PDB file of C-alpha atoms and ligand atoms in Angstrom:
ATOM      1  CA  MET A  13     134.162  88.756  96.184  1.00  0.00           C
ATOM      2  CA  THR A  14     131.694  89.766  93.603  1.00  0.00           C
ATOM      3  CA  LEU A  15     129.426  87.401  91.728  1.00  0.00           C
ATOM      4  CA  LYS A  16     128.421  87.877  88.163  1.00  0.00           C
ATOM      5  CA  VAL A  17     124.708  86.707  87.000  1.00  0.00           C
ATOM      6  CA  LEU A  18     123.775  86.662  83.214  1.00  0.00           C
ATOM      7  CA  PHE A  19     120.337  85.823  82.160  1.00  0.00           C
ATOM      8  CA  VAL A  20     119.759  84.672  78.602  1.00  0.00           C
ATOM      9  CA  CYS A  21     116.463  84.413  76.437  1.00  0.00           C
ATOM     10  CA  LEU A  22     116.043  84.637  72.816  1.00  0.00           C
ATOM     11  CA  GLY A  23     115.494  88.391  72.044  1.00  0.00           C
ATOM     12  CA  ASN A  24     116.752  90.246  75.430  1.00  0.00           C
ATOM     13  CA  ILE A  25     113.664  92.481  75.302  1.00  0.00           C
ATOM     14  CA  CYS A  26     110.917  90.323  77.317  1.00  0.00           C
ATOM     15  CA  ARG A  27     112.186  87.581  79.718  1.00  0.00           C
ATOM     16  CA  SER A  28     115.783  87.901  80.487  1.00  0.00           C
ATOM     17  CA  PRO A  29     115.438  91.672  81.072  1.00  0.00           C
ATOM     18  CA  THR A  30     112.752  91.280  83.441  1.00  0.00           C
ATOM     19  CA  ALA A  31     114.760  88.567  85.231  1.00  0.00           C
ATOM     20  CA  GLU A  32     117.352  91.355  85.555  1.00  0.00           C
ATOM     21  CA  GLY A  33     115.260  93.752  86.842  1.00  0.00           C
ATOM     22  CA  VAL A  34     113.767  91.627  89.601  1.00  0.00           C
ATOM     23  CA  LEU A  35     117.316  90.285  90.543  1.00  0.00           C
ATOM     24  CA  ARG A  36     118.478  94.044  90.798  1.00  0.00           C
ATOM     25  CA  GLN A  37     115.877  95.089  92.701  1.00  0.00           C
ATOM     26  CA  ARG A  38     115.951  92.316  95.292  1.00  0.00           C
ATOM     27  CA  LEU A  39     119.878  92.752  95.466  1.00  0.00           C
ATOM     28  CA  GLN A  40     119.394  96.640  96.101  1.00  0.00           C
ATOM     29  CA  GLN A  41     116.789  96.116  99.146  1.00  0.00           C
ATOM     30  CA  ARG A  42     119.328  93.760 100.646  1.00  0.00           C
ATOM     31  CA  GLY A  43     122.274  96.033 100.180  1.00  0.00           C
ATOM     32  CA  LEU A  44     124.149  93.546  97.868  1.00  0.00           C
ATOM     33  CA  ALA A  45     124.129  95.467  94.580  1.00  0.00           C
ATOM     34  CA  GLY A  46     127.819  96.218  94.771  1.00  0.00           C
ATOM     35  CA  GLN A  47     128.588  92.309  95.554  1.00  0.00           C
ATOM     36  CA  VAL A  48     126.655  90.969  92.432  1.00  0.00           C
ATOM     37  CA  THR A  49     126.907  91.965  88.550  1.00  0.00           C
ATOM     38  CA  VAL A  50     123.692  91.589  86.976  1.00  0.00           C
ATOM     39  CA  ASP A  51     123.319  91.264  82.961  1.00  0.00           C
ATOM     40  CA  SER A  52     121.045  89.710  80.359  1.00  0.00           C
ATOM     41  CA  ALA A  53     121.545  89.031  76.672  1.00  0.00           C
ATOM     42  CA  GLY A  54     119.657  87.276  73.819  1.00  0.00           C
ATOM     43  CA  THR A  55     121.057  84.314  71.876  1.00  0.00           C
ATOM     44  CA  GLU A  56     119.655  86.183  68.768  1.00  0.00           C
ATOM     45  CA  ALA A  57     120.930  89.937  67.718  1.00  0.00           C
ATOM     46  CA  TRP A  58     117.492  90.893  66.148  1.00  0.00           C
ATOM     47  CA  HIS A  59     116.755  93.622  68.777  1.00  0.00           C
ATOM     48  CA  ARG A  60     120.211  94.765  69.623  1.00  0.00           C
ATOM     49  CA  GLY A  61     120.389  98.334  71.336  1.00  0.00           C
ATOM     50  CA  LYS A  62     116.378  98.356  71.876  1.00  0.00           C
ATOM     51  CA  ALA A  63     114.839  98.920  75.032  1.00  0.00           C
ATOM     52  CA  PRO A  64     112.835  96.032  76.770  1.00  0.00           C
ATOM     53  CA  ASP A  65     109.316  95.495  75.016  1.00  0.00           C
ATOM     54  CA  GLN A  66     106.778  98.129  76.248  1.00  0.00           C
ATOM     55  CA  ARG A  67     104.387  95.037  77.762  1.00  0.00           C
ATOM     56  CA  SER A  68     107.326  93.807  79.745  1.00  0.00           C
ATOM     57  CA  ALA A  69     108.287  97.202  80.936  1.00  0.00           C
ATOM     58  CA  ALA A  70     104.653  98.041  81.765  1.00  0.00           C
ATOM     59  CA  ALA A  71     104.186  94.674  83.654  1.00  0.00           C
ATOM     60  CA  ALA A  72     107.333  94.989  85.343  1.00  0.00           C
ATOM     61  CA  ALA A  73     106.554  98.616  86.455  1.00  0.00           C
ATOM     62  CA  ARG A  74     103.308  97.497  87.958  1.00  0.00           C
ATOM     63  CA  ARG A  75     105.092  95.423  90.393  1.00  0.00           C
ATOM     64  CA  GLY A  76     107.781  98.060  91.049  1.00  0.00           C
ATOM     65  CA  TYR A  77     110.680  97.033  88.594  1.00  0.00           C
ATOM     66  CA  ASP A  78     112.241  99.620  86.564  1.00  0.00           C
ATOM     67  CA  LEU A  79     113.508  98.095  83.151  1.00  0.00           C
ATOM     68  CA  SER A  80     113.884 101.455  81.357  1.00  0.00           C
ATOM     69  CA  PRO A  81     117.704 101.687  81.689  1.00  0.00           C
ATOM     70  CA  LEU A  82     118.257  98.287  80.073  1.00  0.00           C
ATOM     71  CA  ARG A  83     119.246  97.703  76.292  1.00  0.00           C
ATOM     72  CA  ALA A  84     119.343  94.352  74.502  1.00  0.00           C
ATOM     73  CA  ARG A  85     122.594  92.533  73.445  1.00  0.00           C
ATOM     74  CA  GLN A  86     123.517  89.337  71.900  1.00  0.00           C
ATOM     75  CA  VAL A  87     125.377  86.806  74.040  1.00  0.00           C
ATOM     76  CA  HIS A  88     129.044  86.168  73.153  1.00  0.00           C
ATOM     77  CA  THR A  89     131.697  83.411  73.763  1.00  0.00           C
ATOM     78  CA  ASP A  90     133.442  85.651  76.572  1.00  0.00           C
ATOM     79  CA  ASP A  91     130.393  85.492  78.483  1.00  0.00           C
ATOM     80  CA  PHE A  92     130.964  81.976  79.557  1.00  0.00           C
ATOM     81  CA  ASP A  93     134.187  82.954  81.106  1.00  0.00           C
ATOM     82  CA  THR A  94     132.898  86.396  82.675  1.00  0.00           C
ATOM     83  CA  PHE A  95     129.739  85.252  84.554  1.00  0.00           C
ATOM     84  CA  ASP A  96     129.672  82.916  87.363  1.00  0.00           C
ATOM     85  CA  TYR A  97     125.964  81.907  86.327  1.00  0.00           C
ATOM     86  CA  VAL A  98     124.795  81.901  82.706  1.00  0.00           C
ATOM     87  CA  LEU A  99     120.980  81.244  83.199  1.00  0.00           C
ATOM     88  CA  ALA A 100     118.614  80.348  80.252  1.00  0.00           C
ATOM     89  CA  MET A 101     114.990  81.068  80.219  1.00  0.00           C
ATOM     90  CA  ASP A 102     113.811  78.080  78.187  1.00  0.00           C
ATOM     91  CA  SER A 103     115.336  74.904  76.847  1.00  0.00           C
ATOM     92  CA  ASP A 104     115.589  76.446  73.371  1.00  0.00           C
ATOM     93  CA  ASN A 105     117.936  79.042  74.864  1.00  0.00           C
ATOM     94  CA  LEU A 106     119.766  76.399  76.762  1.00  0.00           C
ATOM     95  CA  ARG A 107     120.644  74.314  73.768  1.00  0.00           C
ATOM     96  CA  ASN A 108     121.544  77.367  71.761  1.00  0.00           C
ATOM     97  CA  LEU A 109     123.935  78.382  74.642  1.00  0.00           C
ATOM     98  CA  GLN A 110     125.446  74.784  74.796  1.00  0.00           C
ATOM     99  CA  ALA A 111     126.066  74.920  70.937  1.00  0.00           C
ATOM    100  CA  LEU A 112     127.885  78.391  71.381  1.00  0.00           C
ATOM    101  CA  GLN A 113     129.934  77.566  74.597  1.00  0.00           C
ATOM    102  CA  PRO A 114     133.536  77.137  73.794  1.00  0.00           C
ATOM    103  CA  PRO A 115     134.774  73.629  75.301  1.00  0.00           C
ATOM    104  CA  GLN A 116     137.315  75.110  77.829  1.00  0.00           C
ATOM    105  CA  ALA A 117     135.076  77.778  79.269  1.00  0.00           C
ATOM    106  CA  ARG A 118     134.473  78.126  82.765  1.00  0.00           C
ATOM    107  CA  THR A 119     130.775  78.336  83.480  1.00  0.00           C
ATOM    108  CA  ARG A 120     128.041  75.956  82.005  1.00  0.00           C
ATOM    109  CA  PRO A 121     124.877  77.175  81.134  1.00  0.00           C
ATOM    110  CA  GLN A 122     121.976  76.137  83.365  1.00  0.00           C
ATOM    111  CA  LEU A 123     118.146  76.232  82.991  1.00  0.00           C
ATOM    112  CA  PHE A 124     117.141  78.972  85.429  1.00  0.00           C
ATOM    113  CA  LEU A 125     113.546  77.483  86.663  1.00  0.00           C
ATOM    114  CA  GLN A 126     114.941  74.260  86.825  1.00  0.00           C
ATOM    115  CA  ARG A 127     117.738  75.108  89.117  1.00  0.00           C
ATOM    116  CA  PHE A 128     116.452  77.662  91.270  1.00  0.00           C
ATOM    117  CA  ALA A 129     112.412  78.029  91.350  1.00  0.00           C
ATOM    118  CA  GLN A 130     110.966  77.047  94.743  1.00  0.00           C
ATOM    119  CA  ARG A 131     107.192  77.038  94.435  1.00  0.00           C
ATOM    120  CA  PHE A 132     106.896  76.462  90.633  1.00  0.00           C
ATOM    121  CA  HIS A 133     107.636  73.283  89.045  1.00  0.00           C
ATOM    122  CA  CYS A 134     107.845  74.127  85.336  1.00  0.00           C
ATOM    123  CA  HIS A 135     111.357  74.007  83.523  1.00  0.00           C
ATOM    124  CA  ASP A 136     110.757  76.778  81.003  1.00  0.00           C
ATOM    125  CA  VAL A 137     109.682  80.477  81.240  1.00  0.00           C
ATOM    126  CA  PRO A 138     107.105  80.793  78.348  1.00  0.00           C
ATOM    127  CA  ASP A 139     107.915  83.149  75.441  1.00  0.00           C
ATOM    128  CA  PRO A 140     105.392  85.872  76.046  1.00  0.00           C
ATOM    129  CA  TYR A 141     106.222  87.620  72.762  1.00  0.00           C
ATOM    130  CA  TYR A 142     103.369  86.580  70.546  1.00  0.00           C
ATOM    131  CA  GLY A 143     100.664  86.220  73.286  1.00  0.00           C
ATOM    132  CA  GLY A 144      98.416  88.407  75.538  1.00  0.00           C
ATOM    133  CA  GLU A 145      98.875  90.371  78.574  1.00  0.00           C
ATOM    134  CA  GLN A 146      98.592  87.303  81.136  1.00  0.00           C
ATOM    135  CA  GLY A 147     101.740  85.818  79.642  1.00  0.00           C
ATOM    136  CA  PHE A 148     103.561  88.693  80.810  1.00  0.00           C
ATOM    137  CA  GLU A 149     102.320  88.324  84.334  1.00  0.00           C
ATOM    138  CA  GLN A 150     103.218  84.646  84.302  1.00  0.00           C
ATOM    139  CA  VAL A 151     106.653  85.399  83.390  1.00  0.00           C
ATOM    140  CA  LEU A 152     106.836  87.869  86.491  1.00  0.00           C
ATOM    141  CA  ASP A 153     105.370  85.105  88.726  1.00  0.00           C
ATOM    142  CA  LEU A 154     108.077  82.591  87.658  1.00  0.00           C
ATOM    143  CA  LEU A 155     111.080  84.852  87.613  1.00  0.00           C
ATOM    144  CA  GLU A 156     110.178  86.290  91.058  1.00  0.00           C
ATOM    145  CA  ASP A 157     110.047  82.813  92.661  1.00  0.00           C
ATOM    146  CA  ALA A 158     113.237  81.779  90.781  1.00  0.00           C
ATOM    147  CA  CYS A 159     115.116  84.897  91.714  1.00  0.00           C
ATOM    148  CA  ASP A 160     114.400  84.372  95.330  1.00  0.00           C
ATOM    149  CA  GLY A 161     115.537  80.885  95.080  1.00  0.00           C
ATOM    150  CA  LEU A 162     119.003  82.434  93.467  1.00  0.00           C
ATOM    151  CA  LEU A 163     119.245  85.139  95.944  1.00  0.00           C
ATOM    152  CA  LEU A 164     119.438  82.485  98.862  1.00  0.00           C
ATOM    153  CA  GLU A 165     122.400  80.964  97.064  1.00  0.00           C
ATOM    154  CA  LEU A 166     124.004  84.391  96.350  1.00  0.00           C
ATOM    155  CA  GLU A 167     123.749  85.223  99.902  1.00  0.00           C
ATOM    156  CA  GLN A 168     125.111  82.155 101.179  1.00  0.00           C
ATOM    157  CA  ARG A 169     128.140  82.156  98.795  1.00  0.00           C
ATOM    158  CA  LEU A 170     128.798  85.742  99.831  1.00  0.00           C
ATOM    159  CA  GLN A 171     128.558  84.956 103.378  1.00  0.00           C
ATOM    160  CA  GLU A 172     130.994  82.028 103.182  1.00  0.00           C
ATOM    161  CA  GLN A 173     133.571  84.110 101.173  1.00  0.00           C
ATOM    162  CA  PRO A 174     132.810  87.862 101.890  1.00  0.00           C
TER     163      PRO A 174
HETATM  164  P1  4NP B 226     112.535  87.207  74.649  1.00  0.00           P
HETATM  165  O1  4NP B 226     111.054  87.401  73.736  1.00  0.00           O
HETATM  166  O2  4NP B 226     113.306  86.128  74.145  1.00  0.00           O
HETATM  167  O3  4NP B 226     112.024  86.898  76.145  1.00  0.00           O
HETATM  168  O4  4NP B 226     113.035  88.508  74.667  1.00  0.00           O
HETATM  169  C1  4NP B 226     111.098  87.453  72.457  1.00  0.00           C
HETATM  170  C2  4NP B 226     111.460  88.658  71.838  1.00  0.00           C
HETATM  171  C3  4NP B 226     111.509  88.856  70.589  1.00  0.00           C
HETATM  172  C4  4NP B 226     110.952  87.844  69.833  1.00  0.00           C
HETATM  173  C5  4NP B 226     110.842  86.545  70.253  1.00  0.00           C
HETATM  174  C6  4NP B 226     110.835  86.551  71.420  1.00  0.00           C
HETATM  175  N1  4NP B 226     110.963  87.921  68.289  1.00  0.00           N
HETATM  176  O5  4NP B 226     110.514  87.202  67.645  1.00  0.00           O
HETATM  177  O6  4NP B 226     111.364  89.116  67.813  1.00  0.00           O
END
C-alpha cells in the first residue's frame, strides 16, 4: 500500500513546503519513503514554479531539512481524489479547500495541527511571510510536532495493511 499526503498553505513557499521537507526526512529515516508519497500546494497560484522562500529554506536547513528540490504549485480539484490526506496549515486554507472540493471527492481536507499535533494545542500554523525570523522557527516547531503525530498514524496504517 502507498499512502499519499498533501500539505496545503496559501502560497506554497513557506509553511507547506516546510511540512513536506520535515515529513520526507522522517520517512527516509524510518525507511518508509517508498511507501508514502508527499507533496505540497498553495490555494493561490502567485508563486507557481518558484522555490521555497529563502527564509523558510534557511531555517529548515539549520535543522537538517533540504527544501531545495521543491517547487510551488496550486492545489487542484484532482488532489481530493489522488491524496489520502489533504492537510491545511490554517483555518483560511481549510475554508478555501472546502470551497474548492468537488462534492463527490474521496478525501476531506483537515486542519493539520488540530488533527495531528501532540505537544502544541493551537490549530493554525501562523503565516510567517510578513514577520521576522522567529516566525519561521515557530513554523518548524509546530510542523515537527504534527509530523511526528502524522507519522505514528502512517506507520500504524502501513503495519495494518503492508
Ligand atoms: P505560505 O506563506 O502560505 O506559508 O507559503 C505565504 C507566502 C506568500 C504570501 C503569503 C503567505 N504572499 O502574500 O505572497
